[in-house]
């Protein structure tokens, strides 16, 4: 489709040899720019770079400190327009359940980190997830690390 538009524009510019060809070219550039989609990986990478190192604060929801569920809620809304509940116990019911081995970019992963404590992160690829860690702040971890692997309980797909 884009090829067809470009060729028609070239033909129009050649036949008319006018100042309108330049204007048409500007509109084409705007149109093509609007057609470009940003990959989920890029969106999540942008969010990670924006939040990286933000300290963990239970109940926090900003750059001075954030907890895991607020981080996930903000990133999913900002990058994908997906609204989530504020707390992990409600987020774990969002979307549909998927197997651990099928978790992909953008899926939520949940962990039982304490007797009654849940933790949530967002998968960025098949093996890694980003999250607000109590010890490191916003960071990236491997789901295959023994700590996280032992505490893994569920993955959810929101789309």
Short mmCIF file of C-alpha atoms in Angstrom, two decimals:
data_model
loop_
_atom_site.label_atom_id
_atom_site.label_comp_id
_atom_site.label_asym_id
_atom_site.label_seq_id
_atom_site.Cartn_x
_atom_site.Cartn_y
_atom_site.Cartn_z
CA UNK A 1 0.00 0.00 0.00
CA UNK A 2 2.75 2.47 0.92
CA UNK A 3 4.57 1.56 -2.29
CA UNK A 4 1.43 2.45 -4.25
CA UNK A 5 1.05 5.82 -2.50
CA UNK A 6 4.71 6.72 -3.06
CA UNK A 7 4.52 5.85 -6.76
CA UNK A 8 1.32 7.85 -7.26
CA UNK A 9 2.92 10.79 -5.51
CA UNK A 10 6.03 10.59 -7.70
CA UNK A 11 3.82 10.49 -10.80
CA UNK A 12 1.80 13.48 -9.58
CA UNK A 13 4.96 15.47 -8.85
CA UNK A 14 6.48 14.59 -12.23
CA UNK A 15 3.35 15.42 -14.27
CA UNK A 16 2.51 18.63 -12.45
CA UNK A 17 6.06 19.80 -11.75
CA UNK A 18 4.61 22.25 -9.28
CA UNK A 19 5.05 23.52 -5.78
CA UNK A 20 2.19 21.20 -4.74
CA UNK A 21 4.46 18.21 -5.13
CA UNK A 22 6.54 19.41 -2.17
CA UNK A 23 3.42 19.87 -0.08
CA UNK A 24 2.23 16.40 -1.06
CA UNK A 25 5.59 15.01 -0.05
CA UNK A 26 5.24 16.61 3.39
CA UNK A 27 1.79 15.05 3.81
CA UNK A 28 3.19 11.68 2.75
CA UNK A 29 5.94 11.92 5.37
CA UNK A 30 3.34 12.77 8.03
CA UNK A 31 1.15 9.87 6.86
CA UNK A 32 4.04 7.40 6.88
CA UNK A 33 5.11 8.59 10.31
CA UNK A 34 1.61 7.95 11.61
CA UNK A 35 1.70 4.43 10.17
CA UNK A 36 4.88 3.45 12.00
CA UNK A 37 4.18 1.29 15.03
CA UNK A 38 6.49 0.99 17.98
CA UNK A 39 7.19 -2.56 19.13
CA UNK A 40 6.17 -3.65 22.63
CA UNK A 41 9.86 -4.30 23.39
CA UNK A 42 10.74 -0.70 22.50
CA UNK A 43 7.87 0.68 24.57
CA UNK A 44 8.94 -1.34 27.59
CA UNK A 45 12.59 -0.40 27.10
CA UNK A 46 11.58 3.26 27.05
CA UNK A 47 9.65 2.82 30.30
CA UNK A 48 12.53 0.96 31.89
CA UNK A 49 14.99 3.72 31.04
CA UNK A 50 12.57 6.28 32.42
CA UNK A 51 12.08 4.44 35.74
CA UNK A 52 15.40 2.55 36.14
CA UNK A 53 16.74 2.82 39.67
CA UNK A 54 13.63 4.45 41.12
CA UNK A 55 13.62 3.23 44.72
CA UNK A 56 10.99 0.87 46.05
CA UNK A 57 8.58 2.43 48.52
CA UNK A 58 5.54 0.45 49.64
CA UNK A 59 2.51 2.45 48.51
CA UNK A 60 4.68 4.72 46.35
CA UNK A 61 3.51 5.74 42.90
CA UNK A 62 6.05 8.26 41.61
CA UNK A 63 9.67 8.96 40.70
CA UNK A 64 10.63 9.43 44.36
CA UNK A 65 9.53 5.87 45.11
CA UNK A 66 7.23 3.24 43.67
CA UNK A 67 6.00 -0.23 44.54
CA UNK A 68 5.65 -3.13 42.14
CA UNK A 69 1.93 -2.88 41.48
CA UNK A 70 2.00 0.89 40.89
CA UNK A 71 4.96 0.45 38.51
CA UNK A 72 3.08 -2.18 36.50
CA UNK A 73 -0.12 -0.14 36.55
CA UNK A 74 1.60 3.02 35.29
CA UNK A 75 3.71 1.33 32.59
CA UNK A 76 0.82 -0.70 31.17
CA UNK A 77 -1.40 2.38 31.01
CA UNK A 78 1.27 4.71 29.61
CA UNK A 79 2.63 2.31 26.99
CA UNK A 80 -0.37 0.20 26.01
CA UNK A 81 -3.45 2.06 27.27
CA UNK A 82 -4.31 -0.89 29.50
CA UNK A 83 -5.90 0.12 32.79
CA UNK A 84 -5.15 -2.14 35.73
CA UNK A 85 -6.25 -2.17 39.35
CA UNK A 86 -3.81 -0.55 41.79
CA UNK A 87 -2.95 -3.57 43.95
CA UNK A 88 -1.33 -6.89 43.09
CA UNK A 89 -4.12 -8.98 44.61
CA UNK A 90 -6.50 -7.43 42.07
CA UNK A 91 -4.02 -7.37 39.17
CA UNK A 92 -3.57 -11.13 39.45
CA UNK A 93 -7.18 -11.53 38.29
CA UNK A 94 -6.74 -9.32 35.19
CA UNK A 95 -6.50 -10.78 31.71
CA UNK A 96 -6.24 -14.50 31.16
CA UNK A 97 -3.96 -17.06 32.74
CA UNK A 98 -1.13 -18.48 30.63
CA UNK A 99 1.56 -21.09 31.23
CA UNK A 100 4.95 -19.92 32.44
CA UNK A 101 6.67 -21.22 29.31
CA UNK A 102 4.31 -19.18 27.14
CA UNK A 103 4.90 -15.86 28.92
CA UNK A 104 5.98 -13.23 26.39
CA UNK A 105 6.71 -9.53 26.15
CA UNK A 106 4.03 -7.53 27.94
CA UNK A 107 2.65 -10.38 30.02
CA UNK A 108 2.44 -9.95 33.78
CA UNK A 109 4.24 -12.40 36.05
CA UNK A 110 3.37 -12.94 39.70
CA UNK A 111 5.41 -14.26 42.59
CA UNK A 112 4.67 -15.29 46.18
CA UNK A 113 7.46 -13.47 48.02
CA UNK A 114 6.08 -13.83 51.53
CA UNK A 115 3.41 -15.72 53.37
CA UNK A 116 0.80 -13.18 52.30
CA UNK A 117 2.88 -11.03 49.95
CA UNK A 118 2.62 -10.98 46.17
CA UNK A 119 5.01 -9.37 43.70
CA UNK A 120 4.35 -8.46 40.05
CA UNK A 121 6.50 -7.63 37.04
CA UNK A 122 6.22 -7.26 33.26
CA UNK A 123 7.92 -9.69 30.90
CA UNK A 124 10.27 -7.93 28.47
CA UNK A 125 11.33 -11.08 26.63
CA UNK A 126 11.07 -14.83 27.13
CA UNK A 127 13.38 -14.90 30.17
CA UNK A 128 13.45 -11.46 31.74
CA UNK A 129 10.98 -9.18 33.45
CA UNK A 130 11.11 -5.63 34.77
CA UNK A 131 9.76 -4.77 38.18
CA UNK A 132 10.13 -2.58 41.23
CA UNK A 133 12.38 -4.64 43.49
CA UNK A 134 12.39 -3.99 47.24
CA UNK A 135 16.20 -4.17 47.27
CA UNK A 136 17.16 -2.64 43.91
CA UNK A 137 14.28 -0.38 42.92
CA UNK A 138 13.13 -0.60 39.31
CA UNK A 139 15.28 -3.25 37.69
CA UNK A 140 15.33 -6.21 35.31
CA UNK A 141 15.61 -9.78 36.57
CA UNK A 142 15.67 -13.24 35.04
CA UNK A 143 12.61 -15.35 35.67
CA UNK A 144 15.00 -18.32 35.68
CA UNK A 145 17.03 -17.10 38.67
CA UNK A 146 16.46 -19.56 41.49
CA UNK A 147 14.95 -16.87 43.76
CA UNK A 148 12.29 -15.89 41.22
CA UNK A 149 11.79 -19.36 39.81
CA UNK A 150 11.05 -20.76 43.29
CA UNK A 151 8.53 -18.00 44.01
CA UNK A 152 6.78 -17.91 40.63
CA UNK A 153 3.03 -18.56 40.84
CA UNK A 154 1.32 -17.26 37.69
CA UNK A 155 1.46 -15.34 34.41
CA UNK A 156 -1.38 -13.31 32.92
CA UNK A 157 -1.90 -12.00 29.40
CA UNK A 158 -3.82 -8.74 29.20
CA UNK A 159 -4.46 -8.57 25.43
#
